[in-house]
Amino acid sequence: SDSLFIRMCIMLSDNKENYDYLFSKGKIQTNQLTVNGFKLYADGALGSRGACLLHPYSDRHGHLGTLLRPKTYYDSILHVIADNGFQACTHAIGDSANRTMLKLYAKALKDNKNTLRWRIEHAQVIDSNDFHLFKDANIIPSVQPTHATSDMYWAKDRLGAVRIKGAYAYQQLLQQNGWMPLGTDFP
């Protein structure tokens, strides 16, 4: 890391080899490099209709999108991540994926909710009844404002007039913990 000129916080992908490596090695921390977490994926994107929704897409009857792994997988691996003291950062776009991960996070974090800084990456569509779940378990919504501007031409078609109010709801997310990181989602 002597050749790094910017500070980088790296998340390892959700796979057995990465878990085995980092759990045996421990957190990596230098002046310029931090490796202390794992990136999971709960669902796909809203544009491709892969985001996992509570109710069908407004523009595709009967289609809910997809949770990428069984809930039991996420439940199990999140407990392992928490028990080893690492950060979990999960891509969640749809309201169903967000609800699922927020509830599983709260369960896995138990007594560590103020120290591990777990994040939901994107937190793009949130059911109006679920915003409080971020605050309740001290979960960080990490959002990318450029998604709102790139998706604005078709997001309402996917979600409908009512559900769109819980999408890209940055003010409501900001109110949960009083702060919110922003990013671009581009390297």
Coordinates of N, CA and C in Angstrom, one line a residue:
S1 N 0.8 -1.2 0.0 CA 0.0 0.0 0.0 C 0.9 1.3 0.0
D2 N 2.2 1.2 0.0 CA 3.1 2.3 -0.1 C 2.9 3.1 -1.4
S3 N 2.4 2.4 -2.4 CA 2.3 3.1 -3.7 C 0.9 3.8 -3.9
L4 N 0.0 3.6 -2.9 CA -1.3 4.2 -3.0 C -1.2 5.7 -2.6
F5 N -1.8 6.6 -3.4 CA -1.8 8.0 -3.2 C -3.2 8.5 -2.7
I6 N -4.2 7.7 -2.6 CA -5.5 8.1 -2.1 C -5.8 7.0 -1.0
R7 N -6.7 7.4 -0.1 CA -7.2 6.4 0.8 C -8.3 5.5 0.2
M8 N -8.2 4.2 0.4 CA -9.2 3.3 -0.2 C -9.7 2.4 0.9
C9 N -11.1 2.3 0.9 CA -11.7 1.3 1.7 C -12.3 0.2 0.8
I10 N -11.8 -1.0 0.9 CA -12.2 -2.0 0.0 C -13.1 -3.0 0.6
M11 N -14.1 -3.5 -0.1 CA -15.0 -4.5 0.4 C -14.7 -5.8 -0.5
L12 N -14.6 -6.9 0.1 CA -14.4 -8.1 -0.6 C -15.8 -8.7 -1.0
S13 N -15.8 -9.4 -2.1 CA -17.1 -10.0 -2.6 C -17.5 -11.1 -1.8
D14 N -18.8 -11.4 -1.8 CA -19.5 -12.4 -1.1 C -19.1 -13.8 -1.7
N15 N -18.0 -14.4 -1.2 CA -17.7 -15.7 -1.6 C -16.8 -16.4 -0.6
K16 N -16.9 -17.7 -0.5 CA -16.2 -18.5 0.5 C -14.7 -18.2 0.6
E17 N -14.0 -18.0 -0.5 CA -12.6 -17.8 -0.5 C -12.3 -16.5 0.2
N18 N -13.1 -15.4 -0.1 CA -12.8 -14.1 0.5 C -13.1 -14.2 2.0
Y19 N -14.2 -14.9 2.4 CA -14.5 -15.0 3.9 C -13.3 -15.7 4.6
D20 N -12.9 -16.8 4.0 CA -11.8 -17.6 4.6 C -10.6 -16.8 4.7
Y21 N -10.2 -16.0 3.7 CA -9.0 -15.2 3.7 C -9.1 -14.1 4.7
L22 N -10.1 -13.3 4.7 CA -10.2 -12.2 5.7 C -10.4 -12.6 7.1
F23 N -11.2 -13.7 7.3 CA -11.4 -14.1 8.7 C -10.1 -14.7 9.3
S24 N -9.2 -15.3 8.5 CA -8.0 -15.8 9.0 C -6.9 -14.7 9.1
K25 N -6.9 -13.8 8.2 CA -5.9 -12.7 8.2 C -6.3 -11.6 9.2
G26 N -7.6 -11.3 9.3 CA -8.1 -10.2 10.1 C -8.2 -8.9 9.2
K27 N -8.7 -7.9 9.8 CA -8.9 -6.6 9.1 C -7.5 -6.1 8.7
I28 N -7.5 -5.5 7.5 CA -6.3 -4.9 6.9 C -6.4 -3.4 7.1
Q29 N -5.5 -2.8 7.8 CA -5.5 -1.4 8.0 C -4.1 -0.8 7.9
T30 N -3.9 0.1 6.9 CA -2.7 0.9 6.8 C -3.1 2.3 6.7
N31 N -2.2 3.2 6.5 CA -2.5 4.7 6.3 C -3.4 4.9 5.1
Q32 N -3.3 4.1 4.0 CA -4.0 4.3 2.8 C -5.0 3.3 2.4
L33 N -5.0 2.1 3.1 CA -5.8 1.0 2.7 C -6.6 0.4 3.9
T34 N -7.9 0.2 3.8 CA -8.7 -0.5 4.8 C -9.5 -1.6 4.1
V35 N -9.4 -2.8 4.6 CA -10.2 -3.9 4.1 C -10.8 -4.5 5.3
N36 N -12.1 -4.2 5.5 CA -12.8 -4.6 6.7 C -14.2 -5.0 6.5
G37 N -14.6 -5.3 5.3 CA -16.0 -5.6 5.0 C -16.3 -6.4 3.8
F38 N -17.5 -6.8 3.6 CA -17.9 -7.7 2.5 C -19.1 -7.0 1.8
K39 N -19.1 -7.2 0.5 CA -20.2 -6.7 -0.4 C -21.1 -7.8 -0.8
L40 N -22.4 -7.7 -0.4 CA -23.4 -8.7 -0.8 C -24.3 -8.1 -1.7
Y41 N -25.1 -8.9 -2.4 CA -26.1 -8.5 -3.4 C -27.4 -9.1 -3.1
A42 N -28.4 -8.3 -2.8 CA -29.7 -8.8 -2.5 C -30.6 -9.0 -3.7
D43 N -30.5 -8.1 -4.7 CA -31.3 -8.1 -5.9 C -30.6 -7.4 -7.0
G44 N -31.4 -7.3 -8.1 CA -30.8 -6.6 -9.3 C -31.2 -5.2 -9.4
A45 N -31.3 -4.7 -10.6 CA -31.6 -3.3 -10.9 C -33.0 -3.0 -11.2
L46 N -33.5 -1.8 -11.0 CA -34.8 -1.4 -11.3 C -35.1 -1.4 -12.8
G47 N -34.1 -0.9 -13.5 CA -34.3 -0.7 -15.0 C -34.5 -2.1 -15.7
S48 N -33.8 -3.1 -15.2 CA -34.0 -4.4 -15.9 C -35.1 -5.2 -15.2
R49 N -35.8 -4.6 -14.3 CA -36.8 -5.3 -13.5 C -36.3 -6.4 -12.7
G50 N -35.1 -6.4 -12.2 CA -34.5 -7.4 -11.4 C -34.6 -7.0 -9.9
A51 N -34.9 -5.7 -9.6 CA -35.0 -5.3 -8.2 C -36.2 -6.0 -7.6
C52 N -36.0 -6.5 -6.4 CA -37.1 -7.3 -5.7 C -38.1 -6.4 -5.0
L53 N -39.3 -6.4 -5.5 CA -40.4 -5.6 -5.0 C -41.4 -6.3 -4.2
L54 N -42.1 -5.6 -3.3 CA -43.1 -6.2 -2.5 C -44.4 -6.4 -3.3
H55 N -44.7 -5.6 -4.3 CA -45.8 -5.7 -5.2 C -45.3 -5.7 -6.6
P56 N -46.1 -6.3 -7.5 CA -45.6 -6.4 -8.9 C -45.2 -5.0 -9.6
Y57 N -44.3 -5.1 -10.5 CA -44.0 -3.9 -11.3 C -45.2 -3.4 -12.0
S58 N -45.3 -2.1 -12.0 CA -46.5 -1.4 -12.6 C -46.5 -1.7 -14.1
D59 N -45.4 -1.9 -14.7 CA -45.3 -2.1 -16.2 C -45.0 -3.5 -16.6
R60 N -45.1 -4.5 -15.6 CA -45.1 -5.9 -16.0 C -45.9 -6.7 -15.0
H61 N -47.1 -6.9 -15.3 CA -48.1 -7.6 -14.5 C -47.5 -8.9 -13.9
G62 N -47.6 -9.1 -12.6 CA -47.2 -10.3 -11.9 C -45.7 -10.5 -11.7
H63 N -44.9 -9.5 -12.1 CA -43.5 -9.7 -12.0 C -43.0 -8.9 -10.7
L64 N -42.3 -9.6 -9.8 CA -41.8 -9.0 -8.6 C -40.3 -8.7 -8.6
G65 N -39.6 -9.2 -9.6 CA -38.1 -9.1 -9.5 C -37.6 -10.3 -8.7
T66 N -36.4 -10.3 -8.3 CA -35.8 -11.5 -7.7 C -34.9 -11.2 -6.5
L67 N -35.0 -11.9 -5.4 CA -34.0 -11.9 -4.4 C -33.0 -12.9 -4.8
L68 N -31.7 -12.5 -4.9 CA -30.7 -13.3 -5.5 C -30.3 -14.6 -4.8
R69 N -30.5 -14.6 -3.5 CA -30.2 -15.8 -2.7 C -31.3 -16.1 -1.7
P70 N -31.4 -17.3 -1.2 CA -32.5 -17.5 -0.2 C -32.2 -16.7 1.1
K71 N -33.3 -16.3 1.7 CA -33.1 -15.5 3.0 C -32.3 -16.2 4.0
T72 N -32.3 -17.6 4.0 CA -31.5 -18.4 4.9 C -30.1 -18.2 4.7
Y73 N -29.7 -18.0 3.4 CA -28.2 -17.7 3.2 C -27.8 -16.4 3.8
Y74 N -28.6 -15.3 3.5 CA -28.2 -14.0 4.0 C -28.2 -14.1 5.6
D75 N -29.2 -14.7 6.2 CA -29.3 -14.8 7.6 C -28.0 -15.4 8.2
S76 N -27.6 -16.5 7.6 CA -26.5 -17.3 8.1 C -25.2 -16.5 7.9
I77 N -24.9 -15.9 6.7 CA -23.6 -15.3 6.5 C -23.6 -14.0 7.2
L78 N -24.7 -13.3 7.4 CA -24.6 -12.0 8.2 C -24.3 -12.3 9.6
H79 N -24.7 -13.3 10.2 CA -24.3 -13.7 11.5 C -22.8 -14.0 11.6
V80 N -22.3 -14.7 10.6 CA -20.9 -15.0 10.6 C -20.1 -13.7 10.5
I81 N -20.5 -12.8 9.6 CA -19.8 -11.5 9.4 C -19.8 -10.7 10.7
A82 N -21.0 -10.6 11.3 CA -21.1 -9.9 12.6 C -20.3 -10.5 13.7
D83 N -20.3 -11.8 13.8 CA -19.6 -12.5 14.9 C -18.1 -12.3 14.7
N84 N -17.6 -12.1 13.5 CA -16.2 -11.9 13.2 C -15.8 -10.4 13.3
G85 N -16.8 -9.5 13.5 CA -16.6 -8.1 13.7 C -16.3 -7.3 12.4
F86 N -16.8 -7.8 11.3 CA -16.6 -7.1 10.0 C -17.9 -6.3 9.6
Q87 N -17.7 -5.5 8.6 CA -18.8 -4.7 8.0 C -19.5 -5.5 6.9
A88 N -20.8 -5.3 6.8 CA -21.6 -5.9 5.7 C -22.2 -4.7 4.9
C89 N -22.1 -4.7 3.6 CA -22.6 -3.7 2.8 C -23.3 -4.4 1.7
T90 N -24.7 -4.2 1.6 CA -25.5 -5.0 0.7 C -26.2 -4.2 -0.3
H91 N -26.0 -4.5 -1.6 CA -26.7 -3.9 -2.7 C -28.2 -4.3 -2.5
A92 N -29.1 -3.3 -2.3 CA -30.5 -3.6 -2.2 C -31.2 -2.4 -2.9
I93 N -32.0 -2.7 -4.0 CA -32.7 -1.7 -4.7 C -34.2 -1.7 -4.4
G94 N -34.8 -2.8 -4.5 CA -36.3 -2.9 -4.4 C -36.7 -2.8 -2.9
D95 N -38.0 -2.5 -2.7 CA -38.5 -2.4 -1.4 C -38.5 -3.7 -0.6
S96 N -38.8 -4.8 -1.3 CA -38.7 -6.1 -0.7 C -37.3 -6.5 -0.3
A97 N -36.3 -6.2 -1.2 CA -34.9 -6.5 -0.9 C -34.5 -5.7 0.3
N98 N -34.8 -4.4 0.3 CA -34.4 -3.5 1.4 C -35.1 -4.0 2.7
R99 N -36.3 -4.3 2.7 CA -37.0 -4.8 3.9 C -36.3 -6.1 4.5
T100 N -36.1 -7.0 3.6 CA -35.5 -8.3 3.9 C -34.1 -8.0 4.6
M101 N -33.3 -7.2 3.9 CA -31.9 -7.0 4.4 C -31.9 -6.2 5.7
L102 N -32.8 -5.2 5.8 CA -32.9 -4.4 7.0 C -33.2 -5.3 8.2
K103 N -34.2 -6.2 8.1 CA -34.6 -7.0 9.2 C -33.5 -8.1 9.5
L104 N -32.9 -8.6 8.5 CA -31.8 -9.6 8.7 C -30.6 -8.9 9.4
Y105 N -30.3 -7.7 8.9 CA -29.2 -6.9 9.6 C -29.5 -6.7 11.1
A106 N -30.7 -6.2 11.4 CA -31.1 -6.0 12.8 C -30.9 -7.2 13.6
K107 N -31.3 -8.3 13.1 CA -31.2 -9.6 13.8 C -29.7 -10.0 14.0
A108 N -28.9 -9.8 13.0 CA -27.5 -10.2 13.1 C -26.7 -9.3 13.9
L109 N -27.0 -8.0 13.9 CA -26.2 -7.0 14.6 C -26.4 -7.1 16.1
K110 N -27.6 -7.4 16.6 CA -27.9 -7.5 18.0 C -27.2 -6.4 18.8
D111 N -26.1 -6.7 19.5 CA -25.4 -5.8 20.4 C -24.3 -5.0 19.7
N112 N -24.1 -5.2 18.4 CA -23.0 -4.5 17.6 C -23.5 -3.4 16.8
K113 N -24.8 -3.0 16.9 CA -25.4 -2.0 16.0 C -24.7 -0.7 16.0
N114 N -24.0 -0.3 17.0 CA -23.3 1.0 17.0 C -21.8 0.9 16.7
T115 N -21.3 -0.2 16.4 CA -19.9 -0.3 16.1 C -19.5 -0.8 14.7
L116 N -20.4 -1.6 14.1 CA -20.0 -2.2 12.8 C -20.3 -1.4 11.6
R117 N -21.1 -0.4 11.7 CA -21.4 0.5 10.6 C -21.8 -0.2 9.3
W118 N -22.8 -1.1 9.4 CA -23.3 -1.8 8.3 C -24.1 -0.9 7.4
R119 N -24.0 -1.1 6.1 CA -24.7 -0.2 5.1 C -25.6 -1.0 4.1
I120 N -26.6 -0.3 3.7 CA -27.4 -0.8 2.6 C -26.9 0.1 1.4
E121 N -26.4 -0.5 0.4 CA -25.9 0.2 -0.8 C -27.1 0.5 -1.7
H122 N -27.4 1.7 -2.0 CA -28.4 2.2 -2.9 C -29.7 2.6 -2.1
A123 N -30.3 1.7 -1.3 CA -31.5 2.0 -0.6 C -32.5 2.8 -1.5
Q124 N -32.7 2.2 -2.7 CA -33.3 3.0 -3.7 C -34.9 3.1 -3.6
V125 N -35.5 2.0 -3.3 CA -37.0 2.0 -3.1 C -37.3 1.5 -1.7
I126 N -37.9 2.3 -0.9 CA -38.2 1.9 0.5 C -39.7 2.0 0.7
D127 N -40.3 1.0 1.3 CA -41.7 1.1 1.6 C -41.8 2.1 2.8
S128 N -42.9 2.9 2.7 CA -43.1 4.0 3.7 C -43.1 3.5 5.1
N129 N -43.4 2.2 5.4 CA -43.4 1.6 6.7 C -42.0 1.2 7.2
D130 N -41.0 1.3 6.3 CA -39.7 0.7 6.6 C -38.6 1.7 6.8
F131 N -38.8 3.0 6.6 CA -37.7 3.9 6.8 C -37.1 3.8 8.2
H132 N -38.0 3.6 9.2 CA -37.5 3.6 10.6 C -36.5 2.5 10.9
L133 N -36.5 1.4 10.0 CA -35.7 0.3 10.3 C -34.2 0.7 10.2
F134 N -33.9 1.7 9.4 CA -32.5 2.2 9.3 C -32.1 2.7 10.7
K135 N -32.9 3.6 11.3 CA -32.6 4.2 12.6 C -32.6 3.2 13.7
D136 N -33.6 2.3 13.7 CA -33.8 1.3 14.8 C -32.5 0.5 15.0
A137 N -31.8 0.1 13.9 CA -30.7 -0.7 14.0 C -29.4 0.0 13.7
N138 N -29.5 1.3 13.5 CA -28.3 2.2 13.2 C -27.6 1.7 11.9
I139 N -28.5 1.4 10.9 CA -28.0 1.0 9.5 C -27.8 2.2 8.6
I140 N -26.7 2.2 7.9 CA -26.4 3.4 7.1 C -27.0 3.2 5.7
P141 N -27.8 4.1 5.2 CA -28.2 4.1 3.8 C -27.2 4.8 3.0
S142 N -26.5 4.1 2.1 CA -25.5 4.7 1.3 C -26.0 4.9 -0.1
V143 N -26.3 6.1 -0.6 CA -27.0 6.3 -1.8 C -26.2 7.0 -2.9
Q144 N -26.7 6.9 -4.1 CA -26.1 7.5 -5.3 C -27.1 8.4 -6.0
P145 N -27.0 9.7 -5.7 CA -28.0 10.6 -6.3 C -28.1 10.5 -7.8
T146 N -27.0 10.1 -8.5 CA -27.0 10.0 -10.0 C -28.0 9.0 -10.4
H147 N -28.4 8.0 -9.6 CA -29.3 7.0 -10.0 C -30.7 7.7 -10.2
A148 N -31.0 8.6 -9.4 CA -32.3 9.3 -9.5 C -32.4 10.0 -10.8
T149 N -31.3 10.7 -11.2 CA -31.4 11.4 -12.5 C -31.3 10.5 -13.7
S150 N -30.6 9.4 -13.6 CA -30.6 8.4 -14.7 C -31.9 7.6 -14.8
D151 N -32.5 7.4 -13.7 CA -33.7 6.6 -13.7 C -35.0 7.4 -13.9
M152 N -34.9 8.7 -13.8 CA -36.1 9.5 -13.7 C -37.1 9.4 -15.0
Y153 N -36.5 8.9 -16.1 CA -37.3 8.8 -17.3 C -38.3 7.6 -17.3
W154 N -38.0 6.6 -16.5 CA -38.8 5.4 -16.5 C -39.1 4.8 -15.1
A155 N -38.6 5.3 -14.0 CA -38.8 4.8 -12.7 C -40.3 4.8 -12.3
K156 N -41.0 5.9 -12.6 CA -42.4 5.9 -12.3 C -43.2 4.8 -13.1
D157 N -42.8 4.5 -14.3 CA -43.4 3.5 -15.1 C -43.3 2.1 -14.3
R158 N -42.1 1.9 -13.8 CA -41.8 0.6 -13.1 C -42.6 0.5 -11.8
L159 N -42.6 1.7 -11.0 CA -43.1 1.7 -9.6 C -44.6 2.1 -9.5
G160 N -45.1 3.0 -10.4 CA -46.4 3.6 -10.2 C -46.3 4.8 -9.4
A161 N -47.4 5.6 -9.4 CA -47.5 6.9 -8.8 C -47.4 6.9 -7.3
V162 N -47.9 5.8 -6.6 CA -47.8 5.8 -5.1 C -46.4 5.3 -4.7
R163 N -45.9 4.2 -5.2 CA -44.7 3.7 -4.7 C -43.5 4.6 -5.1
I164 N -43.5 5.4 -6.1 CA -42.4 6.2 -6.5 C -42.1 7.2 -5.4
K165 N -43.0 7.5 -4.5 CA -42.8 8.4 -3.4 C -41.8 7.9 -2.4
G166 N -41.6 6.6 -2.3 CA -40.6 5.9 -1.5 C -39.3 5.6 -2.2
A167 N -39.2 6.1 -3.4 CA -38.0 5.9 -4.2 C -37.1 7.1 -4.2
Y168 N -35.8 6.9 -4.1 CA -34.9 8.0 -4.2 C -35.3 9.1 -3.1
A169 N -35.7 8.6 -1.9 CA -36.3 9.4 -0.9 C -35.2 9.9 0.1
Y170 N -34.2 10.6 -0.5 CA -33.0 11.0 0.3 C -33.3 11.8 1.5
Q171 N -34.3 12.6 1.5 CA -34.6 13.4 2.7 C -35.1 12.5 3.8
Q172 N -35.9 11.6 3.5 CA -36.4 10.7 4.5 C -35.3 9.7 5.0
L173 N -34.4 9.3 4.2 CA -33.3 8.5 4.6 C -32.3 9.3 5.5
L174 N -32.1 10.5 5.1 CA -31.2 11.4 5.9 C -31.7 11.6 7.3
Q175 N -33.0 11.7 7.5 CA -33.6 11.9 8.8 C -33.4 10.7 9.7
Q176 N -33.2 9.5 9.2 CA -33.1 8.4 10.0 C -31.9 8.4 11.0
N177 N -30.7 8.7 10.5 CA -29.5 8.7 11.4 C -28.9 10.1 11.5
G178 N -29.4 11.0 10.7 CA -28.9 12.4 10.8 C -27.7 12.6 9.8
W179 N -27.3 11.6 9.1 CA -26.2 11.7 8.1 C -26.4 10.6 7.1
M180 N -25.8 10.8 5.9 CA -25.9 9.8 4.9 C -24.8 10.0 3.9
P181 N -24.0 8.9 3.6 CA -23.0 9.0 2.6 C -23.5 9.0 1.2
L182 N -22.9 9.7 0.3 CA -23.3 9.8 -1.1 C -22.1 9.2 -1.9
G183 N -22.5 8.7 -3.0 CA -21.4 8.1 -3.9 C -21.9 8.2 -5.3
T184 N -21.1 7.7 -6.2 CA -21.4 7.7 -7.6 C -21.7 6.3 -8.2
D185 N -21.3 5.2 -7.5 CA -21.4 3.9 -7.9 C -20.5 3.6 -9.2
F186 N -19.6 4.4 -9.4 CA -18.6 4.2 -10.5 C -17.2 4.3 -9.9
P187 N -16.3 3.4 -10.4 CA -14.9 3.4 -9.8 C -14.2 4.7 -10.3

